[in-house]
Coordinates of C-alpha atoms and ligand atoms in Angstrom, one line a residue:
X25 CA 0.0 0.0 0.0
X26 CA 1.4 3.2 -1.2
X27 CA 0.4 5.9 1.4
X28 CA 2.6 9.1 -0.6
X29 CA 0.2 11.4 -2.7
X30 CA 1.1 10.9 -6.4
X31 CA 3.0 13.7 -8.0
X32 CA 0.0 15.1 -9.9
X33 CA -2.5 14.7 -6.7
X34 CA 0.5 16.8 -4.5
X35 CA 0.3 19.2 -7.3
X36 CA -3.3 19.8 -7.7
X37 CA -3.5 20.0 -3.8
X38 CA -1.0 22.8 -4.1
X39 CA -2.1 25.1 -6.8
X40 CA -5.6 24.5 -5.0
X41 CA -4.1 25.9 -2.2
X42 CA -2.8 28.8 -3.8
X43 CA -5.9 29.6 -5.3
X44 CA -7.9 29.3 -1.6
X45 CA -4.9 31.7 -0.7
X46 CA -5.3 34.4 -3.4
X47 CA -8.4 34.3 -4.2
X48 CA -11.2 32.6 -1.9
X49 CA -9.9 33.9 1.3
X50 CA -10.2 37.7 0.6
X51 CA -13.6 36.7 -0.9
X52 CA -15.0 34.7 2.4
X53 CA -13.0 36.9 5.1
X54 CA -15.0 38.5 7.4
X55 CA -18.2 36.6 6.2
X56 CA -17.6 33.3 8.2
X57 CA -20.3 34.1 10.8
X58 CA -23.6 33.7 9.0
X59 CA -24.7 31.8 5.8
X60 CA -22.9 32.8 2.4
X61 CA -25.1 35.2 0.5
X62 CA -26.6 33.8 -3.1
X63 CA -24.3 35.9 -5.3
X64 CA -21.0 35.0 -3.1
X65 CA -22.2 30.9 -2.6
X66 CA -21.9 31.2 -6.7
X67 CA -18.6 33.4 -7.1
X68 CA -17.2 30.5 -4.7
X69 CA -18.7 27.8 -6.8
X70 CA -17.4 28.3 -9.8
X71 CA -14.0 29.8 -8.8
X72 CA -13.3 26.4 -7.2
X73 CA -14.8 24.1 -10.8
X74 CA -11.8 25.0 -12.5
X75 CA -10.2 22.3 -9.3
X76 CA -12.5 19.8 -10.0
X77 CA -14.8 20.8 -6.7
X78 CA -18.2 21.0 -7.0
X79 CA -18.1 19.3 -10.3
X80 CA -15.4 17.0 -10.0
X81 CA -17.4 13.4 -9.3
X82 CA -19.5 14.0 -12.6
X83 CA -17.8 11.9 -14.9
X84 CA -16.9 13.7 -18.4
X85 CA -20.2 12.8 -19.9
X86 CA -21.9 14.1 -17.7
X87 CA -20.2 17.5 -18.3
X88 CA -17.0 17.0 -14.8
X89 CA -14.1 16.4 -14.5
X90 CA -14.3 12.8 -13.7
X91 CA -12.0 12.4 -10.8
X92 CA -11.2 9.5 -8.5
X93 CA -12.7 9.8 -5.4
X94 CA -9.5 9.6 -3.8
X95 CA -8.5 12.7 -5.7
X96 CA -11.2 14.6 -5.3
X97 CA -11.0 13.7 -1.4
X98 CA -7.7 15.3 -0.8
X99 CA -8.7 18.7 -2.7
X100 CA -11.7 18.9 -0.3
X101 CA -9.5 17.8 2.5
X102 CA -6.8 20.8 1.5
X103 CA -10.4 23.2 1.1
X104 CA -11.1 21.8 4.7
X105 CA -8.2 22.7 6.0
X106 CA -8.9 26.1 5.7
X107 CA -12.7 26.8 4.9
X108 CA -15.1 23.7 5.8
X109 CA -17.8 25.9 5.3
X110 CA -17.5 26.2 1.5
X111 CA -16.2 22.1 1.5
X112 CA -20.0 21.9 2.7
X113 CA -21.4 23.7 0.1
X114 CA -19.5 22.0 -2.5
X115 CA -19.9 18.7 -1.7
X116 CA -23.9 18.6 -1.3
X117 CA -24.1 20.4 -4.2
X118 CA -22.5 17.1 -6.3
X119 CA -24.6 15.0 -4.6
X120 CA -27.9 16.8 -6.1
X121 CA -25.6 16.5 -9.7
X122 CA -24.9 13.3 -9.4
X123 CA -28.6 11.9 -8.8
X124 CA -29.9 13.6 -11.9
X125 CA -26.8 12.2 -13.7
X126 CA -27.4 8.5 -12.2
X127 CA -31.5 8.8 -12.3
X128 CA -32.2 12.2 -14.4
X129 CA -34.0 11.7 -17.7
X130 CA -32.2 12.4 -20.8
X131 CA -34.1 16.2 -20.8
X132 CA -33.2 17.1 -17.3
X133 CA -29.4 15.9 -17.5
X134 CA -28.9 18.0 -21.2
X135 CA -30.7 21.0 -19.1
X136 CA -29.2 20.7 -15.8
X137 CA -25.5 18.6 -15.9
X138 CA -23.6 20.8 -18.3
X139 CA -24.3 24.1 -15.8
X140 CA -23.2 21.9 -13.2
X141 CA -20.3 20.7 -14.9
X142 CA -19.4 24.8 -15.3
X143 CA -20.0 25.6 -12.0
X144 CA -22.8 27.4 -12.4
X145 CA -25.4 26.1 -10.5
X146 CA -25.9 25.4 -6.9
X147 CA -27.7 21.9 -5.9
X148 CA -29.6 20.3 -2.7
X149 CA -30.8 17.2 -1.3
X150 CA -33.7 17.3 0.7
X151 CA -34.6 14.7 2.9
X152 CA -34.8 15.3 7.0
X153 CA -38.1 17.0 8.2
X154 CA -39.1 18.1 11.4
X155 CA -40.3 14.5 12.6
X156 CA -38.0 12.5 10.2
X157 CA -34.3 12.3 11.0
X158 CA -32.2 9.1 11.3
X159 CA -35.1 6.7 10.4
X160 CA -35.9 8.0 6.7
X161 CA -39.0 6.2 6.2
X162 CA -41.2 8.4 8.8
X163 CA -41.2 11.5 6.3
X164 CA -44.3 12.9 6.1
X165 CA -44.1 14.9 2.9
X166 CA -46.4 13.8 -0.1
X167 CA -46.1 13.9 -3.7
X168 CA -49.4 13.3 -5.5
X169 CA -50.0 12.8 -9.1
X170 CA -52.0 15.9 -10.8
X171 CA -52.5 15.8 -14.5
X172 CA -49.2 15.3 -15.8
X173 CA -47.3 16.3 -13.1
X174 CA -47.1 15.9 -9.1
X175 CA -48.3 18.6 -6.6
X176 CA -45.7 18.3 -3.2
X177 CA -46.9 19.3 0.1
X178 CA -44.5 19.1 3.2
X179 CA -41.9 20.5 5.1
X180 CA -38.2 20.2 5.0
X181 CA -35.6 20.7 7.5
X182 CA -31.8 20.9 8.5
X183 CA -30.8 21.3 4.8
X184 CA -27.8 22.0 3.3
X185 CA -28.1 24.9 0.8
X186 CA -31.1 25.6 1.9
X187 CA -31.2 29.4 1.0
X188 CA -28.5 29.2 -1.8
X189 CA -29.4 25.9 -4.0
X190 CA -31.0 26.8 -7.9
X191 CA -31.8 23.1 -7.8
X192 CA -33.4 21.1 -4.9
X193 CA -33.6 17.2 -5.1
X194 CA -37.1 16.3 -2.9
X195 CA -37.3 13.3 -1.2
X196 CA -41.3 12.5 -1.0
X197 CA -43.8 9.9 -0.4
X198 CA -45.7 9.0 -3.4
X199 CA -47.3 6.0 -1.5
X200 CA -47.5 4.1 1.8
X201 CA -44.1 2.5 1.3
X202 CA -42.9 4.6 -1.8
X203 CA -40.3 7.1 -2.0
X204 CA -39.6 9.0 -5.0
X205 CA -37.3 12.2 -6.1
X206 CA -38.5 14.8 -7.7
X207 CA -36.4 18.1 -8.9
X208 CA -37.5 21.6 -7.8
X209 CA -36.1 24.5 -9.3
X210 CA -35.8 27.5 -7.4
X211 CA -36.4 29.7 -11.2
X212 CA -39.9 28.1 -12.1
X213 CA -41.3 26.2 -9.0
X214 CA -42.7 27.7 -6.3
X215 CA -41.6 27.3 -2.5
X216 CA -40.0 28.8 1.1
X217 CA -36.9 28.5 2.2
X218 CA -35.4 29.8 5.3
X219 CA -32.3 29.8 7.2
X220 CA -31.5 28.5 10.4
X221 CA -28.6 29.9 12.4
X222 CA -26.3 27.2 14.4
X223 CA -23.5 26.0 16.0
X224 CA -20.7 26.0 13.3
X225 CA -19.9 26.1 9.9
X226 CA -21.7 29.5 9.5
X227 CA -20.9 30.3 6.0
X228 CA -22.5 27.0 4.7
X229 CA -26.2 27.5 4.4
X230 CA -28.4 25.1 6.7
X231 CA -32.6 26.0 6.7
X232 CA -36.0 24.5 6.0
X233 CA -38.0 24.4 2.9
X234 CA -41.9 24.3 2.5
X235 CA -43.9 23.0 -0.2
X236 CA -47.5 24.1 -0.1
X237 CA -48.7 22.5 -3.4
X238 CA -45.5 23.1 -5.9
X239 CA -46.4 21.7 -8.8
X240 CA -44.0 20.2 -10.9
X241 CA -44.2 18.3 -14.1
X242 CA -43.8 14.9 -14.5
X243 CA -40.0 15.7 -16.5
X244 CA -38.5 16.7 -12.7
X245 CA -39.2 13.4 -11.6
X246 CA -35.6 11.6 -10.9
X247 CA -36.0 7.8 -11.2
X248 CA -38.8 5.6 -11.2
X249 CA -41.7 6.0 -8.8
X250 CA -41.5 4.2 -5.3
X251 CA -38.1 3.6 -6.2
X252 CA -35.9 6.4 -4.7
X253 CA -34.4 4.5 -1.5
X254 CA -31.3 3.1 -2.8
X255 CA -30.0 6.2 -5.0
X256 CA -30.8 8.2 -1.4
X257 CA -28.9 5.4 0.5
X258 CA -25.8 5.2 -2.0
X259 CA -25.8 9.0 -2.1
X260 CA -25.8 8.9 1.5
X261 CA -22.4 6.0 1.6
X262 CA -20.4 9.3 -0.5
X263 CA -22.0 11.9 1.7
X264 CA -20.5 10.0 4.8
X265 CA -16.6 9.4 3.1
X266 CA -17.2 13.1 2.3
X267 CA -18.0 14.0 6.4
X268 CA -14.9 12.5 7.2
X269 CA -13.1 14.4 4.2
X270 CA -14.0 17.1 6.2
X271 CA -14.1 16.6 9.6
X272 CA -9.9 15.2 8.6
X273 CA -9.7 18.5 7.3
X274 CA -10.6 20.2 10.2
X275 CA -8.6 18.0 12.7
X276 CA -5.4 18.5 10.9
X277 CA -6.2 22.3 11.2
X278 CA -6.2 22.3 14.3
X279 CA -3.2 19.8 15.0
X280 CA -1.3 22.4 12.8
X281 CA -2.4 25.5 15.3
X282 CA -1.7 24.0 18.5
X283 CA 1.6 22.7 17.4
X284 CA 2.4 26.2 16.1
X285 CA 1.5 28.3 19.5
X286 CA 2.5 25.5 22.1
X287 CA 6.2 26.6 19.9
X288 CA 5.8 30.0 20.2
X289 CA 4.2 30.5 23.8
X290 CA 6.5 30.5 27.2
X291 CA 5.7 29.7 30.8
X292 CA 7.8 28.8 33.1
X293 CA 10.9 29.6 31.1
X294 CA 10.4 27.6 28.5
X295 CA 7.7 27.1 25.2
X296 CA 4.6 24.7 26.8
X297 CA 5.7 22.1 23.9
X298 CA 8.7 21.4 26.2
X299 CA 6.3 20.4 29.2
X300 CA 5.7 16.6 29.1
X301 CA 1.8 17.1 29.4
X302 CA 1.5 19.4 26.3
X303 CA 3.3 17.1 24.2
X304 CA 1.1 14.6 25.6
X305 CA -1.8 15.7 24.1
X306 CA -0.2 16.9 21.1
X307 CA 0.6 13.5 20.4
X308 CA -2.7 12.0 21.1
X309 CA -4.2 14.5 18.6
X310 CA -1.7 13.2 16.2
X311 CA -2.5 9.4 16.4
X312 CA -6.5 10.8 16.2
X313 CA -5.6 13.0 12.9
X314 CA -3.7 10.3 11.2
X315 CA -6.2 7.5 12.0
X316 CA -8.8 9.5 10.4
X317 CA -6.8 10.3 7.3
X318 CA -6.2 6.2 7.0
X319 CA -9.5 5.6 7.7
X320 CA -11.1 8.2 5.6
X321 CA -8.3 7.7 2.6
X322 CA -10.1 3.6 2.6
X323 CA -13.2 4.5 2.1
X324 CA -12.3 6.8 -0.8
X325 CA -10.3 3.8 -2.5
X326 CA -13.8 1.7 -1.5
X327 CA -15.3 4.4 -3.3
X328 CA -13.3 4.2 -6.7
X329 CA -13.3 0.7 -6.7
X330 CA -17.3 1.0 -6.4
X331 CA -20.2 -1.4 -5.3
X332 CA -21.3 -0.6 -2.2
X333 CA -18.8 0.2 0.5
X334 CA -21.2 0.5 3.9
X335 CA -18.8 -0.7 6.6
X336 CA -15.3 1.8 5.5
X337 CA -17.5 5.1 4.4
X338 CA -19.3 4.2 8.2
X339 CA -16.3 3.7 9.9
X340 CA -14.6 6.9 8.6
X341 CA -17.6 8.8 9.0
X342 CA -18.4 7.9 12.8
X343 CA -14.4 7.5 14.0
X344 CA -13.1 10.9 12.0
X345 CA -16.2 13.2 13.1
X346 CA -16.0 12.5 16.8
X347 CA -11.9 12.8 16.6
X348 CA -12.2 15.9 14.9
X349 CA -14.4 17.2 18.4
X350 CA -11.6 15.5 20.5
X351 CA -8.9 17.2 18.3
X352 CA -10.2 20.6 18.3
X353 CA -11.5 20.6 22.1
X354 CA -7.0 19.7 22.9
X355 CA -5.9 22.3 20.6
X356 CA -8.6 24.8 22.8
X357 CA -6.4 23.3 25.8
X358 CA -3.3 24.0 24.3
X359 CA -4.2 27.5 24.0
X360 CA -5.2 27.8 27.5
X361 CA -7.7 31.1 27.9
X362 CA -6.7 32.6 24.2
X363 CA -8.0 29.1 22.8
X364 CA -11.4 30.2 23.6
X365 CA -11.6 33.7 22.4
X366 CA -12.2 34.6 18.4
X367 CA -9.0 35.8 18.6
X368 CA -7.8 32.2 17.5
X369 CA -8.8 29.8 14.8
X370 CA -9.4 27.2 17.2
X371 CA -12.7 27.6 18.7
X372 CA -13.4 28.3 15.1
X373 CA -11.9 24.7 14.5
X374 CA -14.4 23.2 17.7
X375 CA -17.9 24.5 16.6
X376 CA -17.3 23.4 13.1
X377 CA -16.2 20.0 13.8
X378 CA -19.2 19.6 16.5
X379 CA -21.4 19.9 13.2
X380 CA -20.1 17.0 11.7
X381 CA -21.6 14.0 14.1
X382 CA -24.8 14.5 13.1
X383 CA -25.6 15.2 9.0
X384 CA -25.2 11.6 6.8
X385 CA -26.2 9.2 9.6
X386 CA -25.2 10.3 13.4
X387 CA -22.3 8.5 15.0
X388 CA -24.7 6.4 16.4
X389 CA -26.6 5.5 13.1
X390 CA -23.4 4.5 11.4
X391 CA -22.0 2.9 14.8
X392 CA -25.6 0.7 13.7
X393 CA -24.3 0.4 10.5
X394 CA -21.1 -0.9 10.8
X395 CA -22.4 -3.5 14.2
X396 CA -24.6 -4.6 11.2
X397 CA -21.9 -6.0 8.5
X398 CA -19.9 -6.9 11.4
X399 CA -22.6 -9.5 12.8
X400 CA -25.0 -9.5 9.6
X401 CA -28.0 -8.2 12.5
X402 CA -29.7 -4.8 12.1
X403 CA -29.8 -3.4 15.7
X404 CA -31.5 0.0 14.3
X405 CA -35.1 -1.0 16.4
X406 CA -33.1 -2.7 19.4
X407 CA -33.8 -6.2 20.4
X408 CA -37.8 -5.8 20.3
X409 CA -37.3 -5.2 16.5
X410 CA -35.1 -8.1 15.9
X411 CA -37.4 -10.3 17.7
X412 CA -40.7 -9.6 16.0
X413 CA -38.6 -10.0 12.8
X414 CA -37.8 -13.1 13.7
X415 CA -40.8 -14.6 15.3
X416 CA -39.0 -14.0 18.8
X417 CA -36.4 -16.1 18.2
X418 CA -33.6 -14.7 20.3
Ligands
FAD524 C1 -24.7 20.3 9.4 C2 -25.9 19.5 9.0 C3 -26.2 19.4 7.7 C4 -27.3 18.6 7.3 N1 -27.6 18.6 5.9 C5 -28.7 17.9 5.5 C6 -29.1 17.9 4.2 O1 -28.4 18.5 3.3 N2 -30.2 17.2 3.8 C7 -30.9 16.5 4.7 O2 -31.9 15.9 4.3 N3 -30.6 16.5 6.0 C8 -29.5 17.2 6.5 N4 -29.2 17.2 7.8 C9 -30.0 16.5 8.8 C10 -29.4 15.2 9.3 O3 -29.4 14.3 8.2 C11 -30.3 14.8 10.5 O4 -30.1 15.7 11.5 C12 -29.8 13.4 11.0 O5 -30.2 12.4 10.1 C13 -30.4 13.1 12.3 O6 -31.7 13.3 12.4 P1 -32.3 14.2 13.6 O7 -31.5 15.4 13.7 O8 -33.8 14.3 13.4 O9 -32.0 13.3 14.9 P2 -32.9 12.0 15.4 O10 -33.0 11.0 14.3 O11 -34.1 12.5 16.1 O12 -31.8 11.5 16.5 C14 -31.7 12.1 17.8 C15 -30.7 11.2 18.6 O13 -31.1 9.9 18.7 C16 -30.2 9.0 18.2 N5 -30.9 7.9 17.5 C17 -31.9 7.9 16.6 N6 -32.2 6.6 16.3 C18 -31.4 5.8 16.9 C19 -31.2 4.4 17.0 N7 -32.0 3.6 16.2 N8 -30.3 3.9 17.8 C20 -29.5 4.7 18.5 N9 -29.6 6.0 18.5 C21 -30.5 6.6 17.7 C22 -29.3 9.8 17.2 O14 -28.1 9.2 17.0 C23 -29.3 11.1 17.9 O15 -28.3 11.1 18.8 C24 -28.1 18.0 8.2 C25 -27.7 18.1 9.6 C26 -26.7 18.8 10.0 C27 -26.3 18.9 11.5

């Protein structure tokens, strides 16, 4: 196992970063603290296509750049490093491409891919609503046929790109069991969306969107009816490699900072990265970091060498999030009081990583997943579950 970046990967990471360095900082500084703004959410967009982000998991006839996960993985984790926010923006913004491109029909991928592929459009996925988080099936809202085309009523919430997506992908129920996706477009259908302020990751826009009888045609639908579960559940497999993209990012951030100022600051005549204790914990956040970057860079290679890759993209996904909190709350430490004023990047560092245990399954939902294809037993109802699916055997 080869675990050096390939020449051409260290050099797209590094005229990535100066690009972020010339360009995207000035643009985003001073604007980290509430959601990007439409117009900026687009310069950013397609500034970074010309890297292959936003656009970059398209393959070329789909109008992208076709990269290998892997690749793609380490621009986003460089873009992590040093704004998450927009690595959140980006990245659920390909998901929304790449389910017209897998499902779309031949009218909505000539009308919608190629402005993707340009960087040009903003994209969505919709599919948590106020009483329907981990367990997808409870959502509530409906899609009913109407002449040729569906009316959707329901509300959305927690959504990425909320305020800022041209194109949302709509998870509804178009019967008792039946899930199916259906394309709103912010230019020509009609809906609400709102933002909600949080924690963390402030520049990447997070809201709720209500449908009070959008019509759409039958053309937005993506895939067949009653048949949307699996494209949502394989989008959600990329979505969780991507989490741990990020939340690596963010962790190695933070490593970097806290080795930088336990250098530079002195007490008791010496810098606090001579005192045994601070190395300590230096060192722990190393061993975190680097686990996550091994665990996060095999479930990109899972990812490139495709069928479905459940257990690595779960593993990375629940182990990198929560070290990223771990990482960030020691580099807070190793700052002492300055570690928790805005004067440095770290508490910065902590309130976006606390973001990332939740979206794409919560630690605990992909701690289910992976106790699942470890034992080949679904856990998600507990023990009652398993027992009235099995008759009560035990
Ligand atoms: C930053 C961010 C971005 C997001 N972006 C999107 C987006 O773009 N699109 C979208 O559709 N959604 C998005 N979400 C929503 C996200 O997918 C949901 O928040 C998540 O699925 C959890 O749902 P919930 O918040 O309703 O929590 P709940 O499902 O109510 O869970 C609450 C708690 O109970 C635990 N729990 C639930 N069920 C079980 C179980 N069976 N066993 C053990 N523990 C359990 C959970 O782990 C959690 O700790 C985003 C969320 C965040 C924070």
């Amino acid at each position: 196992m080869d675990f050096e970046l390939s020449s051409e990967d260290g050099m797209a990471v590094e005229s990535l970063r100066r690009c972020i360095e010339s360009q995207v900082l000035p643009l985003v500084s001073g604007k980290l603290d509430s959601a990007f703004s439409p117009d900026l959410a687009h310069q950013l967009i397609s500034i970074l296509a010309d890297f292959g982000l936003g656009n970059g998991w398209l393959p070329e006839d789909g109008g992208g750049l076709g990269l290998p996960y892997v690749t793609s993985g380490l621009l986003y984790m460089e873009l992590s490093r040093q704004v998450p926010d927009i690595a959140g923006l980006l990245y659920v913004s390909e998901g929304a491409a790449m389910k017209i491109y897998n499902q779309g029909s031949p009218a909505l991928k000539e009308r919608y891919l190629p402005l993707f592929g340009a960087g040009k459009l903003i994209g969505c996925g919709s599919v948590t609503e106020p009483g329907a988080g981990s367990n997808v099936r409870q959502l509530r809202t409906r899609a009913e046929r109407d002449g040729k085309g569906w009316r959707l009523n329901g509300e959305k919430m927690f959504i990425s790109n909320a305020t800022v997506a041209d194109v949302l992908t709509v998870l509804a129920r178009t019967g008792d069991n039946e899930f199916t996706i259906f394309l709103v477009d912010r230019s020509e259908h009609k809906f609400e969306s709102r933002e909600i302020s949080k924690l963390g990751m402030n520049g990447w826009s997070f809201g709720s969107l209500v449908f009070t009888d959008t019509y759409v045609d039958d053309v937005f639908r993506i895939g067949e009816v009653g048949e949307a579960l699996s494209e949502v559940m394989g989008g959600f497999e990329r979505a969780r490699a991507w989490v741990a993209v990020i939340a690596t990012g963010i962790a190695q951030a933070a490593l970097r900072d806290a080795i930088k100022y336990a250098t530079e600051r002195d007490q008791f005549g010496a810098p606090i990265a001579a005192h045994q204790l601070v190395q300590e914990q230096l060192a722990d956040m190393a061993c975190e970091t680097e686990a996550s970057y091994l665990l996060t860079m095999k479930a990109l290679a899972a990812l490139d060498r495709g069928g479905r890759a459940d257990l690595p993209t779960s593993m990375a996904k629940a182990y990198a999030s929560e070290a990223a909190v771990r990482v960030a709350s020691r580099a807070i430490q190793v700052h002492g009081a300055y570690g928790v004023t805005r004067e440095f990047p770290v508490e910065r560092h902590f309130r976006n990583a606390r973001m990332l245990t939740i979206p794409d399954g919560t630690t605990q939902i992909n701690q289910l997943i992976v106790g699942r294809e470890l034992t080949g037993i679904p856990a998600f109802m507990g023990a009652g579950g398993y027992r009235n699916r099995t008759g009560g055997r035990k």
